[in-house]
Amino acid sequence: MATYDMTSSDTAGVGANVLAVPTVVGNSVRTIEAILDIDAMVTAGYSGADGDIFQLLEIPAESVMLAGGAEIMKSFTGSCTCNIDFGGGDDIVDGAALDAAAGTYLVKGSNGEANIVNTGAASTYAAESLALVGTADTIDVTIAGAAAATGRLRVYAVVVDVSAAQTEAAVAARDLA
């Protein structure tokens, strides 16, 4: 089992087109996404193993994650499933089959909460560990089962930047007169 940093172009098979890109810039709500491209990684020499973890989306510090999920862009070969969460867990997507048709959005599974905004009933996003990202962290995809030789997965997150939008003035203008 290995961990691959999919936010670094130093990882075999990762190019500029697969790194997470914000769709809106600024202190606002935005969607970020990245593509896990097994085809490109295999071409670059990747040979997968059960339990590989791909650190795919980098969530900035001082952010609140509202929702997240994934879409299969190309069906994966092999009998494999995935979990998606911070720290290689399964709170966003849990045990989703990756051999579904292209265009399929992964569902939450038994433990996950894909595309859920807190409904007040023990939501994953009510947990401090997911709701507020105090320091930069990655959303990881863990692939279990047979090693995939092909497949593409788009992972996305809706994130709110809650960092200070401006710096407090040390002195008010009235005090300078």
PDB file of C-alpha atoms in Angstrom:
ATOM      1  CA  MET A   1       0.000   0.000   0.000  1.00  0.00           C
ATOM      2  CA  ALA A   2       1.330   3.443  -0.933  1.00  0.00           C
ATOM      3  CA  THR A   3       0.221   7.091  -0.695  1.00  0.00           C
ATOM      4  CA  TYR A   4       0.467   9.288  -3.805  1.00  0.00           C
ATOM      5  CA  ASP A   5       0.375  13.104  -3.547  1.00  0.00           C
ATOM      6  CA  MET A   6      -1.876  14.044  -6.462  1.00  0.00           C
ATOM      7  CA  THR A   7      -1.456  17.773  -5.695  1.00  0.00           C
ATOM      8  CA  SER A   8       2.227  17.612  -6.718  1.00  0.00           C
ATOM      9  CA  SER A   9       3.326  17.482 -10.341  1.00  0.00           C
ATOM     10  CA  ASP A  10       6.356  15.523  -9.065  1.00  0.00           C
ATOM     11  CA  THR A  11       4.086  12.450  -8.793  1.00  0.00           C
ATOM     12  CA  ALA A  12       4.290  10.230 -11.862  1.00  0.00           C
ATOM     13  CA  GLY A  13       1.368  10.869 -14.198  1.00  0.00           C
ATOM     14  CA  VAL A  14       0.313  14.183 -12.640  1.00  0.00           C
ATOM     15  CA  GLY A  15       0.337  17.122 -15.005  1.00  0.00           C
ATOM     16  CA  ALA A  16      -0.923  20.676 -14.771  1.00  0.00           C
ATOM     17  CA  ASN A  17      -4.297  19.551 -16.116  1.00  0.00           C
ATOM     18  CA  VAL A  18      -5.023  17.271 -13.142  1.00  0.00           C
ATOM     19  CA  LEU A  19      -4.198  19.630 -10.276  1.00  0.00           C
ATOM     20  CA  ALA A  20      -7.057  21.168  -8.296  1.00  0.00           C
ATOM     21  CA  VAL A  21      -8.152  24.491  -9.753  1.00  0.00           C
ATOM     22  CA  PRO A  22     -10.518  26.962  -8.086  1.00  0.00           C
ATOM     23  CA  THR A  23     -13.420  27.897 -10.354  1.00  0.00           C
ATOM     24  CA  VAL A  24     -13.902  31.273  -8.636  1.00  0.00           C
ATOM     25  CA  VAL A  25     -11.136  33.345  -7.101  1.00  0.00           C
ATOM     26  CA  GLY A  26     -11.675  35.466  -4.005  1.00  0.00           C
ATOM     27  CA  ASN A  27     -13.006  35.387  -0.489  1.00  0.00           C
ATOM     28  CA  SER A  28     -16.202  33.587  -1.390  1.00  0.00           C
ATOM     29  CA  VAL A  29     -17.882  30.240  -1.907  1.00  0.00           C
ATOM     30  CA  ARG A  30     -16.173  28.273  -4.646  1.00  0.00           C
ATOM     31  CA  THR A  31     -16.021  24.831  -6.145  1.00  0.00           C
ATOM     32  CA  ILE A  32     -12.675  23.116  -6.536  1.00  0.00           C
ATOM     33  CA  GLU A  33     -12.102  19.922  -8.435  1.00  0.00           C
ATOM     34  CA  ALA A  34      -9.370  17.583  -9.604  1.00  0.00           C
ATOM     35  CA  ILE A  35      -9.230  14.459 -11.721  1.00  0.00           C
ATOM     36  CA  LEU A  36      -7.665  11.185 -10.644  1.00  0.00           C
ATOM     37  CA  ASP A  37      -6.422   9.886 -14.018  1.00  0.00           C
ATOM     38  CA  ILE A  38      -5.308   6.262 -13.607  1.00  0.00           C
ATOM     39  CA  ASP A  39      -4.649   6.010 -17.379  1.00  0.00           C
ATOM     40  CA  ALA A  40      -2.001   8.760 -17.216  1.00  0.00           C
ATOM     41  CA  MET A  41      -0.453   7.275 -14.084  1.00  0.00           C
ATOM     42  CA  VAL A  42      -0.209   3.775 -15.627  1.00  0.00           C
ATOM     43  CA  THR A  43       1.423   5.283 -18.727  1.00  0.00           C
ATOM     44  CA  ALA A  44       3.956   6.942 -16.395  1.00  0.00           C
ATOM     45  CA  GLY A  45       4.743   3.645 -14.642  1.00  0.00           C
ATOM     46  CA  TYR A  46       2.178   3.368 -11.846  1.00  0.00           C
ATOM     47  CA  SER A  47       1.196  -0.114 -10.751  1.00  0.00           C
ATOM     48  CA  GLY A  48      -1.542   0.057  -8.157  1.00  0.00           C
ATOM     49  CA  ALA A  49      -2.062  -1.888  -4.976  1.00  0.00           C
ATOM     50  CA  ASP A  50      -5.038  -2.484  -2.699  1.00  0.00           C
ATOM     51  CA  GLY A  51      -5.406   0.493  -0.354  1.00  0.00           C
ATOM     52  CA  ASP A  52      -3.516   3.118  -2.372  1.00  0.00           C
ATOM     53  CA  ILE A  53      -4.334   6.638  -1.129  1.00  0.00           C
ATOM     54  CA  PHE A  54      -4.405   9.565  -3.558  1.00  0.00           C
ATOM     55  CA  GLN A  55      -4.227  13.020  -1.937  1.00  0.00           C
ATOM     56  CA  LEU A  56      -6.317  14.744  -4.575  1.00  0.00           C
ATOM     57  CA  LEU A  57      -7.869  18.047  -3.478  1.00  0.00           C
ATOM     58  CA  GLU A  58      -5.996  20.540  -1.369  1.00  0.00           C
ATOM     59  CA  ILE A  59      -8.417  22.430   0.865  1.00  0.00           C
ATOM     60  CA  PRO A  60      -6.972  25.773   2.015  1.00  0.00           C
ATOM     61  CA  ALA A  61      -6.619  26.719   5.659  1.00  0.00           C
ATOM     62  CA  GLU A  62      -9.454  28.750   7.163  1.00  0.00           C
ATOM     63  CA  SER A  63     -12.106  27.163   4.954  1.00  0.00           C
ATOM     64  CA  VAL A  64     -15.456  25.564   5.632  1.00  0.00           C
ATOM     65  CA  MET A  65     -16.347  22.611   3.435  1.00  0.00           C
ATOM     66  CA  LEU A  66     -20.060  22.590   2.603  1.00  0.00           C
ATOM     67  CA  ALA A  67     -20.229  19.508   0.383  1.00  0.00           C
ATOM     68  CA  GLY A  68     -18.127  17.171  -1.710  1.00  0.00           C
ATOM     69  CA  GLY A  69     -18.446  14.221  -4.019  1.00  0.00           C
ATOM     70  CA  ALA A  70     -17.170  12.508  -7.150  1.00  0.00           C
ATOM     71  CA  GLU A  71     -18.146  11.629 -10.707  1.00  0.00           C
ATOM     72  CA  ILE A  72     -16.817   8.731 -12.765  1.00  0.00           C
ATOM     73  CA  MET A  73     -15.476  10.144 -16.029  1.00  0.00           C
ATOM     74  CA  LYS A  74     -14.217   6.795 -17.329  1.00  0.00           C
ATOM     75  CA  SER A  75     -15.148   3.450 -15.811  1.00  0.00           C
ATOM     76  CA  PHE A  76     -12.363   1.779 -13.823  1.00  0.00           C
ATOM     77  CA  THR A  77     -11.167  -1.702 -14.712  1.00  0.00           C
ATOM     78  CA  GLY A  78     -10.957  -4.334 -12.043  1.00  0.00           C
ATOM     79  CA  SER A  79     -13.237  -4.878  -9.112  1.00  0.00           C
ATOM     80  CA  CYS A  80     -12.355  -1.825  -7.050  1.00  0.00           C
ATOM     81  CA  THR A  81     -14.155   0.580  -4.762  1.00  0.00           C
ATOM     82  CA  CYS A  82     -13.220   3.920  -3.281  1.00  0.00           C
ATOM     83  CA  ASN A  83     -13.521   5.904  -0.084  1.00  0.00           C
ATOM     84  CA  ILE A  84     -13.211   9.695  -0.088  1.00  0.00           C
ATOM     85  CA  ASP A  85     -12.440  11.820   2.966  1.00  0.00           C
ATOM     86  CA  PHE A  86      -9.752  13.770   4.781  1.00  0.00           C
ATOM     87  CA  GLY A  87      -6.946  11.572   6.115  1.00  0.00           C
ATOM     88  CA  GLY A  88      -7.811   8.566   3.945  1.00  0.00           C
ATOM     89  CA  GLY A  89     -11.151   8.024   5.694  1.00  0.00           C
ATOM     90  CA  ASP A  90     -14.654   7.395   4.318  1.00  0.00           C
ATOM     91  CA  ASP A  91     -16.919  10.195   5.568  1.00  0.00           C
ATOM     92  CA  ILE A  92     -17.657  11.748   2.145  1.00  0.00           C
ATOM     93  CA  VAL A  93     -17.946   8.598  -0.004  1.00  0.00           C
ATOM     94  CA  ASP A  94     -17.831   5.118   1.503  1.00  0.00           C
ATOM     95  CA  GLY A  95     -17.211   1.980  -0.569  1.00  0.00           C
ATOM     96  CA  ALA A  96     -18.462   3.242  -3.944  1.00  0.00           C
ATOM     97  CA  ALA A  97     -17.946   0.902  -6.903  1.00  0.00           C
ATOM     98  CA  LEU A  98     -15.720   2.452  -9.583  1.00  0.00           C
ATOM     99  CA  ASP A  99     -16.836   0.198 -12.452  1.00  0.00           C
ATOM    100  CA  ALA A 100     -20.049   2.190 -13.051  1.00  0.00           C
ATOM    101  CA  ALA A 101     -20.609   3.999 -16.350  1.00  0.00           C
ATOM    102  CA  ALA A 102     -19.045   7.361 -17.143  1.00  0.00           C
ATOM    103  CA  GLY A 103     -21.243  10.176 -15.843  1.00  0.00           C
ATOM    104  CA  THR A 104     -22.201   8.302 -12.674  1.00  0.00           C
ATOM    105  CA  TYR A 105     -22.011  10.369  -9.484  1.00  0.00           C
ATOM    106  CA  LEU A 106     -20.851   8.349  -6.491  1.00  0.00           C
ATOM    107  CA  VAL A 107     -23.337   7.973  -3.657  1.00  0.00           C
ATOM    108  CA  LYS A 108     -22.511   8.198   0.003  1.00  0.00           C
ATOM    109  CA  GLY A 109     -22.523   4.503   0.881  1.00  0.00           C
ATOM    110  CA  SER A 110     -23.074   3.245   4.416  1.00  0.00           C
ATOM    111  CA  ASN A 111     -20.859   5.777   6.174  1.00  0.00           C
ATOM    112  CA  GLY A 112     -20.362   8.650   3.725  1.00  0.00           C
ATOM    113  CA  GLU A 113     -22.369  11.822   3.188  1.00  0.00           C
ATOM    114  CA  ALA A 114     -21.661  12.853  -0.414  1.00  0.00           C
ATOM    115  CA  ASN A 115     -23.206  16.160  -1.474  1.00  0.00           C
ATOM    116  CA  ILE A 116     -24.761  16.746   1.956  1.00  0.00           C
ATOM    117  CA  VAL A 117     -25.080  20.082   3.668  1.00  0.00           C
ATOM    118  CA  ASN A 118     -25.691  19.639   7.397  1.00  0.00           C
ATOM    119  CA  THR A 119     -29.299  18.655   8.016  1.00  0.00           C
ATOM    120  CA  GLY A 120     -28.834  18.750  11.767  1.00  0.00           C
ATOM    121  CA  ALA A 121     -28.959  14.955  12.174  1.00  0.00           C
ATOM    122  CA  ALA A 122     -25.407  13.864  13.025  1.00  0.00           C
ATOM    123  CA  SER A 123     -24.076  15.169   9.733  1.00  0.00           C
ATOM    124  CA  THR A 124     -20.448  14.564   8.823  1.00  0.00           C
ATOM    125  CA  TYR A 125     -20.167  18.261   8.106  1.00  0.00           C
ATOM    126  CA  ALA A 126     -21.233  19.123  11.642  1.00  0.00           C
ATOM    127  CA  ALA A 127     -17.995  17.571  12.858  1.00  0.00           C
ATOM    128  CA  GLU A 128     -15.274  20.133  13.438  1.00  0.00           C
ATOM    129  CA  SER A 129     -12.789  17.972  11.568  1.00  0.00           C
ATOM    130  CA  LEU A 130     -14.736  18.380   8.329  1.00  0.00           C
ATOM    131  CA  ALA A 131     -16.714  21.564   8.765  1.00  0.00           C
ATOM    132  CA  LEU A 132     -13.783  23.883   9.477  1.00  0.00           C
ATOM    133  CA  VAL A 133     -10.387  23.239   7.975  1.00  0.00           C
ATOM    134  CA  GLY A 134      -8.064  25.190  10.291  1.00  0.00           C
ATOM    135  CA  THR A 135      -4.864  24.214   8.496  1.00  0.00           C
ATOM    136  CA  ALA A 136      -4.511  23.191   4.855  1.00  0.00           C
ATOM    137  CA  ASP A 137      -5.442  19.549   4.307  1.00  0.00           C
ATOM    138  CA  THR A 138      -6.183  17.207   1.418  1.00  0.00           C
ATOM    139  CA  ILE A 139      -9.279  15.269   0.468  1.00  0.00           C
ATOM    140  CA  ASP A 140      -8.035  11.768  -0.252  1.00  0.00           C
ATOM    141  CA  VAL A 141      -9.318   8.979  -2.477  1.00  0.00           C
ATOM    142  CA  THR A 142      -8.529   5.457  -1.253  1.00  0.00           C
ATOM    143  CA  ILE A 143      -8.920   2.675  -3.808  1.00  0.00           C
ATOM    144  CA  ALA A 144      -9.526  -0.811  -2.443  1.00  0.00           C
ATOM    145  CA  GLY A 145      -9.731  -4.163  -4.210  1.00  0.00           C
ATOM    146  CA  ALA A 146      -8.138  -5.100  -7.516  1.00  0.00           C
ATOM    147  CA  ALA A 147      -5.621  -2.641  -8.941  1.00  0.00           C
ATOM    148  CA  ALA A 148      -7.212  -0.524 -11.662  1.00  0.00           C
ATOM    149  CA  ALA A 149      -5.395  -0.342 -14.997  1.00  0.00           C
ATOM    150  CA  THR A 150      -7.647   2.380 -16.362  1.00  0.00           C
ATOM    151  CA  GLY A 151     -10.189   4.917 -15.118  1.00  0.00           C
ATOM    152  CA  ARG A 152     -10.795   8.608 -14.428  1.00  0.00           C
ATOM    153  CA  LEU A 153     -12.538  10.099 -11.395  1.00  0.00           C
ATOM    154  CA  ARG A 154     -13.470  13.774 -10.913  1.00  0.00           C
ATOM    155  CA  VAL A 155     -13.571  14.787  -7.242  1.00  0.00           C
ATOM    156  CA  TYR A 156     -15.081  18.116  -6.204  1.00  0.00           C
ATOM    157  CA  ALA A 157     -15.728  20.138  -3.071  1.00  0.00           C
ATOM    158  CA  VAL A 158     -17.762  23.257  -2.319  1.00  0.00           C
ATOM    159  CA  VAL A 159     -15.632  25.393  -0.029  1.00  0.00           C
ATOM    160  CA  VAL A 160     -16.142  28.725   1.732  1.00  0.00           C
ATOM    161  CA  ASP A 161     -13.120  30.889   2.507  1.00  0.00           C
ATOM    162  CA  VAL A 162     -13.642  32.210   6.025  1.00  0.00           C
ATOM    163  CA  SER A 163     -10.260  33.912   6.403  1.00  0.00           C
ATOM    164  CA  ALA A 164     -10.176  37.616   7.180  1.00  0.00           C
ATOM    165  CA  ALA A 165     -11.034  39.610   4.065  1.00  0.00           C
ATOM    166  CA  GLN A 166      -9.230  42.677   5.300  1.00  0.00           C
ATOM    167  CA  THR A 167      -6.664  43.690   7.886  1.00  0.00           C
ATOM    168  CA  GLU A 168      -7.839  45.643  10.918  1.00  0.00           C
ATOM    169  CA  ALA A 169      -6.577  49.179  11.005  1.00  0.00           C
ATOM    170  CA  ALA A 170      -4.083  49.784  13.771  1.00  0.00           C
ATOM    171  CA  VAL A 171      -5.084  53.462  14.002  1.00  0.00           C
ATOM    172  CA  ALA A 172      -8.332  55.142  12.985  1.00  0.00           C
ATOM    173  CA  ALA A 173      -8.107  58.064  10.550  1.00  0.00           C
ATOM    174  CA  ARG A 174      -9.683  60.388  13.176  1.00  0.00           C
ATOM    175  CA  ASP A 175      -6.754  59.705  15.507  1.00  0.00           C
ATOM    176  CA  LEU A 176      -4.222  60.992  12.969  1.00  0.00           C
ATOM    177  CA  ALA A 177      -5.622  64.560  12.837  1.00  0.00           C
TER     178      ALA A 177
END
